[in-house]
mmCIF file with all atom_site columns, C-alpha atoms in Angstrom:
data_model
loop_
_atom_site.group_PDB
_atom_site.id
_atom_site.type_symbol
_atom_site.label_atom_id
_atom_site.label_alt_id
_atom_site.label_comp_id
_atom_site.label_asym_id
_atom_site.label_entity_id
_atom_site.label_seq_id
_atom_site.pdbx_PDB_ins_code
_atom_site.Cartn_x
_atom_site.Cartn_y
_atom_site.Cartn_z
_atom_site.occupancy
_atom_site.B_iso_or_equiv
_atom_site.pdbx_formal_charge
_atom_site.auth_seq_id
_atom_site.auth_comp_id
_atom_site.auth_asym_id
_atom_site.auth_atom_id
_atom_site.pdbx_PDB_model_num
ATOM 1   C CA . MET A 1 1   ? 5.358   -14.946 -29.033 1.00 0.00 ? 1   MET A CA 1
ATOM 2   C CA . LYS A 1 2   ? 3.643   -11.581 -29.355 1.00 0.00 ? 2   LYS A CA 1
ATOM 3   C CA . TYR A 1 3   ? 4.612   -10.130 -25.876 1.00 0.00 ? 3   TYR A CA 1
ATOM 4   C CA . LYS A 1 4   ? 8.486   -10.497 -24.671 1.00 0.00 ? 4   LYS A CA 1
ATOM 5   C CA . LEU A 1 5   ? 7.340   -9.625  -21.122 1.00 0.00 ? 5   LEU A CA 1
ATOM 6   C CA . ILE A 1 6   ? 4.547   -10.305 -19.120 1.00 0.00 ? 6   ILE A CA 1
ATOM 7   C CA . ALA A 1 7   ? 4.475   -8.640  -15.508 1.00 0.00 ? 7   ALA A CA 1
ATOM 8   C CA . LEU A 1 8   ? 2.266   -10.239 -13.128 1.00 0.00 ? 8   LEU A CA 1
ATOM 9   C CA . ASP A 1 9   ? 0.578   -9.140  -9.584  1.00 0.00 ? 9   ASP A CA 1
ATOM 10  C CA . VAL A 1 10  ? 0.976   -11.964 -7.047  1.00 0.00 ? 10  VAL A CA 1
ATOM 11  C CA . ASP A 1 11  ? -2.123  -11.933 -4.824  1.00 0.00 ? 11  ASP A CA 1
ATOM 12  C CA . GLY A 1 12  ? -5.386  -12.539 -6.489  1.00 0.00 ? 12  GLY A CA 1
ATOM 13  C CA . THR A 1 13  ? -3.771  -12.964 -9.446  1.00 0.00 ? 13  THR A CA 1
ATOM 14  C CA . LEU A 1 14  ? -0.967  -15.574 -9.787  1.00 0.00 ? 14  LEU A CA 1
ATOM 15  C CA . LEU A 1 15  ? -1.938  -16.886 -6.549  1.00 0.00 ? 15  LEU A CA 1
ATOM 16  C CA . ASN A 1 16  ? -5.445  -18.934 -6.012  1.00 0.00 ? 16  ASN A CA 1
ATOM 17  C CA . ASP A 1 17  ? -7.470  -18.188 -2.791  1.00 0.00 ? 17  ASP A CA 1
ATOM 18  C CA . ASP A 1 18  ? -5.233  -20.651 -0.815  1.00 0.00 ? 18  ASP A CA 1
ATOM 19  C CA . HIS A 1 19  ? -2.196  -18.546 -1.879  1.00 0.00 ? 19  HIS A CA 1
ATOM 20  C CA . LYS A 1 20  ? -0.678  -21.132 -3.834  1.00 0.00 ? 20  LYS A CA 1
ATOM 21  C CA . LEU A 1 21  ? 0.197   -21.436 -7.504  1.00 0.00 ? 21  LEU A CA 1
ATOM 22  C CA . SER A 1 22  ? -2.095  -23.372 -9.158  1.00 0.00 ? 22  SER A CA 1
ATOM 23  C CA . ASP A 1 23  ? -1.005  -26.167 -11.677 1.00 0.00 ? 23  ASP A CA 1
ATOM 24  C CA . GLU A 1 24  ? -2.784  -24.209 -14.701 1.00 0.00 ? 24  GLU A CA 1
ATOM 25  C CA . ASN A 1 25  ? -0.927  -21.066 -13.888 1.00 0.00 ? 25  ASN A CA 1
ATOM 26  C CA . LYS A 1 26  ? 2.536   -22.974 -13.692 1.00 0.00 ? 26  LYS A CA 1
ATOM 27  C CA . GLU A 1 27  ? 1.752   -24.553 -16.879 1.00 0.00 ? 27  GLU A CA 1
ATOM 28  C CA . ALA A 1 28  ? 0.503   -20.955 -18.553 1.00 0.00 ? 28  ALA A CA 1
ATOM 29  C CA . ILE A 1 29  ? 3.762   -19.567 -17.186 1.00 0.00 ? 29  ILE A CA 1
ATOM 30  C CA . ALA A 1 30  ? 6.177   -22.310 -18.548 1.00 0.00 ? 30  ALA A CA 1
ATOM 31  C CA . GLU A 1 31  ? 4.456   -22.075 -22.044 1.00 0.00 ? 31  GLU A CA 1
ATOM 32  C CA . VAL A 1 32  ? 5.014   -18.460 -22.060 1.00 0.00 ? 32  VAL A CA 1
ATOM 33  C CA . THR A 1 33  ? 8.614   -19.076 -20.968 1.00 0.00 ? 33  THR A CA 1
ATOM 34  C CA . ARG A 1 34  ? 9.153   -22.203 -23.701 1.00 0.00 ? 34  ARG A CA 1
ATOM 35  C CA . GLN A 1 35  ? 7.924   -19.338 -26.338 1.00 0.00 ? 35  GLN A CA 1
ATOM 36  C CA . GLY A 1 36  ? 10.666  -16.812 -25.429 1.00 0.00 ? 36  GLY A CA 1
ATOM 37  C CA . GLY A 1 37  ? 8.662   -14.844 -22.995 1.00 0.00 ? 37  GLY A CA 1
ATOM 38  C CA . GLN A 1 38  ? 9.923   -13.593 -19.535 1.00 0.00 ? 38  GLN A CA 1
ATOM 39  C CA . ILE A 1 39  ? 7.968   -13.167 -16.567 1.00 0.00 ? 39  ILE A CA 1
ATOM 40  C CA . VAL A 1 40  ? 8.252   -10.204 -13.983 1.00 0.00 ? 40  VAL A CA 1
ATOM 41  C CA . LEU A 1 41  ? 6.243   -10.291 -10.726 1.00 0.00 ? 41  LEU A CA 1
ATOM 42  C CA . CYS A 1 42  ? 5.055   -6.641  -9.330  1.00 0.00 ? 42  CYS A CA 1
ATOM 43  C CA . THR A 1 43  ? 3.474   -6.722  -6.127  1.00 0.00 ? 43  THR A CA 1
ATOM 44  C CA . GLY A 1 44  ? 3.057   -4.833  -3.004  1.00 0.00 ? 44  GLY A CA 1
ATOM 45  C CA . ARG A 1 45  ? 4.917   -7.783  -1.025  1.00 0.00 ? 45  ARG A CA 1
ATOM 46  C CA . SER A 1 46  ? 8.374   -7.497  -0.338  1.00 0.00 ? 46  SER A CA 1
ATOM 47  C CA . PRO A 1 47  ? 10.860  -9.055  -2.742  1.00 0.00 ? 47  PRO A CA 1
ATOM 48  C CA . GLN A 1 48  ? 12.116  -11.537 0.014   1.00 0.00 ? 48  GLN A CA 1
ATOM 49  C CA . ASN A 1 49  ? 8.519   -12.768 0.174   1.00 0.00 ? 49  ASN A CA 1
ATOM 50  C CA . SER A 1 50  ? 7.842   -13.011 -3.825  1.00 0.00 ? 50  SER A CA 1
ATOM 51  C CA . ILE A 1 51  ? 11.247  -14.473 -5.109  1.00 0.00 ? 51  ILE A CA 1
ATOM 52  C CA . PRO A 1 52  ? 10.395  -17.832 -3.656  1.00 0.00 ? 52  PRO A CA 1
ATOM 53  C CA . PHE A 1 53  ? 7.364   -17.732 -6.045  1.00 0.00 ? 53  PHE A CA 1
ATOM 54  C CA . MET A 1 54  ? 9.775   -17.152 -8.883  1.00 0.00 ? 54  MET A CA 1
ATOM 55  C CA . GLU A 1 55  ? 11.897  -20.072 -7.742  1.00 0.00 ? 55  GLU A CA 1
ATOM 56  C CA . GLU A 1 56  ? 8.840   -22.284 -7.388  1.00 0.00 ? 56  GLU A CA 1
ATOM 57  C CA . LEU A 1 57  ? 8.603   -21.591 -10.985 1.00 0.00 ? 57  LEU A CA 1
ATOM 58  C CA . GLY A 1 58  ? 11.954  -22.085 -12.074 1.00 0.00 ? 58  GLY A CA 1
ATOM 59  C CA . LEU A 1 59  ? 12.411  -18.583 -13.347 1.00 0.00 ? 59  LEU A CA 1
ATOM 60  C CA . GLU A 1 60  ? 15.113  -16.183 -12.910 1.00 0.00 ? 60  GLU A CA 1
ATOM 61  C CA . GLY A 1 61  ? 14.623  -12.386 -13.864 1.00 0.00 ? 61  GLY A CA 1
ATOM 62  C CA . TYR A 1 62  ? 13.298  -9.871  -11.543 1.00 0.00 ? 62  TYR A CA 1
ATOM 63  C CA . VAL A 1 63  ? 10.772  -9.017  -8.768  1.00 0.00 ? 63  VAL A CA 1
ATOM 64  C CA . LEU A 1 64  ? 9.115   -5.588  -8.334  1.00 0.00 ? 64  LEU A CA 1
ATOM 65  C CA . GLY A 1 65  ? 8.320   -5.247  -4.673  1.00 0.00 ? 65  GLY A CA 1
ATOM 66  C CA . HIS A 1 66  ? 6.849   -2.940  -2.343  1.00 0.00 ? 66  HIS A CA 1
ATOM 67  C CA . ASN A 1 67  ? 4.467   -1.491  -4.785  1.00 0.00 ? 67  ASN A CA 1
ATOM 68  C CA . GLY A 1 68  ? 7.348   -0.633  -7.256  1.00 0.00 ? 68  GLY A CA 1
ATOM 69  C CA . GLY A 1 69  ? 9.777   0.359   -4.395  1.00 0.00 ? 69  GLY A CA 1
ATOM 70  C CA . ALA A 1 70  ? 12.403  -2.023  -5.029  1.00 0.00 ? 70  ALA A CA 1
ATOM 71  C CA . THR A 1 71  ? 13.469  -3.936  -8.312  1.00 0.00 ? 71  THR A CA 1
ATOM 72  C CA . VAL A 1 72  ? 15.459  -7.068  -7.241  1.00 0.00 ? 72  VAL A CA 1
ATOM 73  C CA . SER A 1 73  ? 17.272  -9.568  -9.358  1.00 0.00 ? 73  SER A CA 1
ATOM 74  C CA . VAL A 1 74  ? 15.857  -13.115 -8.511  1.00 0.00 ? 74  VAL A CA 1
ATOM 75  C CA . SER A 1 75  ? 19.425  -14.989 -9.098  1.00 0.00 ? 75  SER A CA 1
ATOM 76  C CA . ASP A 1 76  ? 21.333  -12.930 -6.864  1.00 0.00 ? 76  ASP A CA 1
ATOM 77  C CA . ARG A 1 77  ? 19.138  -11.014 -4.857  1.00 0.00 ? 77  ARG A CA 1
ATOM 78  C CA . LYS A 1 78  ? 20.751  -7.862  -5.837  1.00 0.00 ? 78  LYS A CA 1
ATOM 79  C CA . VAL A 1 79  ? 18.767  -4.675  -5.113  1.00 0.00 ? 79  VAL A CA 1
ATOM 80  C CA . LEU A 1 80  ? 18.933  -3.129  -8.810  1.00 0.00 ? 80  LEU A CA 1
ATOM 81  C CA . ASP A 1 81  ? 16.756  -0.011  -7.885  1.00 0.00 ? 81  ASP A CA 1
ATOM 82  C CA . GLN A 1 82  ? 14.889  1.329   -4.807  1.00 0.00 ? 82  GLN A CA 1
ATOM 83  C CA . TYR A 1 83  ? 12.780  4.309   -3.984  1.00 0.00 ? 83  TYR A CA 1
ATOM 84  C CA . GLY A 1 84  ? 12.621  4.901   0.013   1.00 0.00 ? 84  GLY A CA 1
ATOM 85  C CA . MET A 1 85  ? 11.770  7.399   2.450   1.00 0.00 ? 85  MET A CA 1
ATOM 86  C CA . ASP A 1 86  ? 13.778  8.957   4.854   1.00 0.00 ? 86  ASP A CA 1
ATOM 87  C CA . GLY A 1 87  ? 13.560  8.762   8.522   1.00 0.00 ? 87  GLY A CA 1
ATOM 88  C CA . ARG A 1 88  ? 12.122  12.283  8.971   1.00 0.00 ? 88  ARG A CA 1
ATOM 89  C CA . GLY A 1 89  ? 8.452   11.263  8.396   1.00 0.00 ? 89  GLY A CA 1
ATOM 90  C CA . SER A 1 90  ? 5.614   9.064   7.678   1.00 0.00 ? 90  SER A CA 1
ATOM 91  C CA . ILE A 1 91  ? 2.852   9.205   5.252   1.00 0.00 ? 91  ILE A CA 1
ATOM 92  C CA . ARG A 1 92  ? -0.858  8.448   6.307   1.00 0.00 ? 92  ARG A CA 1
ATOM 93  C CA . ILE A 1 93  ? -3.172  6.875   4.001   1.00 0.00 ? 93  ILE A CA 1
ATOM 94  C CA . SER A 1 94  ? -6.709  6.305   4.406   1.00 0.00 ? 94  SER A CA 1
ATOM 95  C CA . ASN A 1 95  ? -9.072  4.584   2.031   1.00 0.00 ? 95  ASN A CA 1
ATOM 96  C CA . THR A 1 96  ? -11.730 5.936   0.181   1.00 0.00 ? 96  THR A CA 1
ATOM 97  C CA . ALA A 1 97  ? -14.350 4.001   2.448   1.00 0.00 ? 97  ALA A CA 1
ATOM 98  C CA . GLY A 1 98  ? -12.766 5.361   5.646   1.00 0.00 ? 98  GLY A CA 1
ATOM 99  C CA . SER A 1 99  ? -12.798 2.137   7.234   1.00 0.00 ? 99  SER A CA 1
ATOM 100 C CA . MET A 1 100 ? -8.755  1.413   7.116   1.00 0.00 ? 100 MET A CA 1
ATOM 101 C CA . THR A 1 101 ? -6.002  3.475   8.216   1.00 0.00 ? 101 THR A CA 1
ATOM 102 C CA . SER A 1 102 ? -2.396  2.937   7.365   1.00 0.00 ? 102 SER A CA 1
ATOM 103 C CA . ILE A 1 103 ? 1.031   4.612   8.287   1.00 0.00 ? 103 ILE A CA 1
ATOM 104 C CA . LEU A 1 104 ? 4.043   3.986   6.283   1.00 0.00 ? 104 LEU A CA 1
ATOM 105 C CA . THR A 1 105 ? 7.007   4.672   8.327   1.00 0.00 ? 105 THR A CA 1
ATOM 106 C CA . SER A 1 106 ? 10.551  4.335   7.294   1.00 0.00 ? 106 SER A CA 1
ATOM 107 C CA . ALA A 1 107 ? 13.880  4.525   9.562   1.00 0.00 ? 107 ALA A CA 1
ATOM 108 C CA . GLN A 1 108 ? 16.184  3.603   6.489   1.00 0.00 ? 108 GLN A CA 1
ATOM 109 C CA . PRO A 1 109 ? 15.501  4.067   2.829   1.00 0.00 ? 109 PRO A CA 1
ATOM 110 C CA . SER A 1 110 ? 15.216  0.060   2.148   1.00 0.00 ? 110 SER A CA 1
ATOM 111 C CA . LYS A 1 111 ? 13.322  -0.794  5.168   1.00 0.00 ? 111 LYS A CA 1
ATOM 112 C CA . CYS A 1 112 ? 9.512   -0.019  5.097   1.00 0.00 ? 112 CYS A CA 1
ATOM 113 C CA . MET A 1 113 ? 6.910   -0.743  7.570   1.00 0.00 ? 113 MET A CA 1
ATOM 114 C CA . TRP A 1 114 ? 3.253   -0.791  7.304   1.00 0.00 ? 114 TRP A CA 1
ATOM 115 C CA . THR A 1 115 ? 0.927   -0.342  10.318  1.00 0.00 ? 115 THR A CA 1
ATOM 116 C CA . THR A 1 116 ? -2.829  -0.950  9.547   1.00 0.00 ? 116 THR A CA 1
ATOM 117 C CA . TRP A 1 117 ? -5.631  -0.701  11.734  1.00 0.00 ? 117 TRP A CA 1
ATOM 118 C CA . ARG A 1 118 ? -9.621  -0.223  11.540  1.00 0.00 ? 118 ARG A CA 1
ATOM 119 C CA . THR A 1 119 ? -10.993 3.051   12.060  1.00 0.00 ? 119 THR A CA 1
#
């Protein structure tokens, strides 16, 4: 196999419009792993929300969740690395069109909460 590791996004890439794993994607991933490749999920979802997809595929390995904010082992749910905010502040993010605003707040480095509304 040419590639040893394939990192996949979840929503809009791995999952179909119904937020399900298609048979075609399941078969392709099974073939990659048969050839010795490793699959890693990289997503804005939380690890606890994305690990079930790895389990459905029969994969161990790692999930990078919270847009890279946490790296978690699938087999034992151990947090291997995390980047968090302290409880002193929040980050305000507005999209380029200006129609959505999000605030990321964190009371603990390992727990983040997004609040999003239309402006």
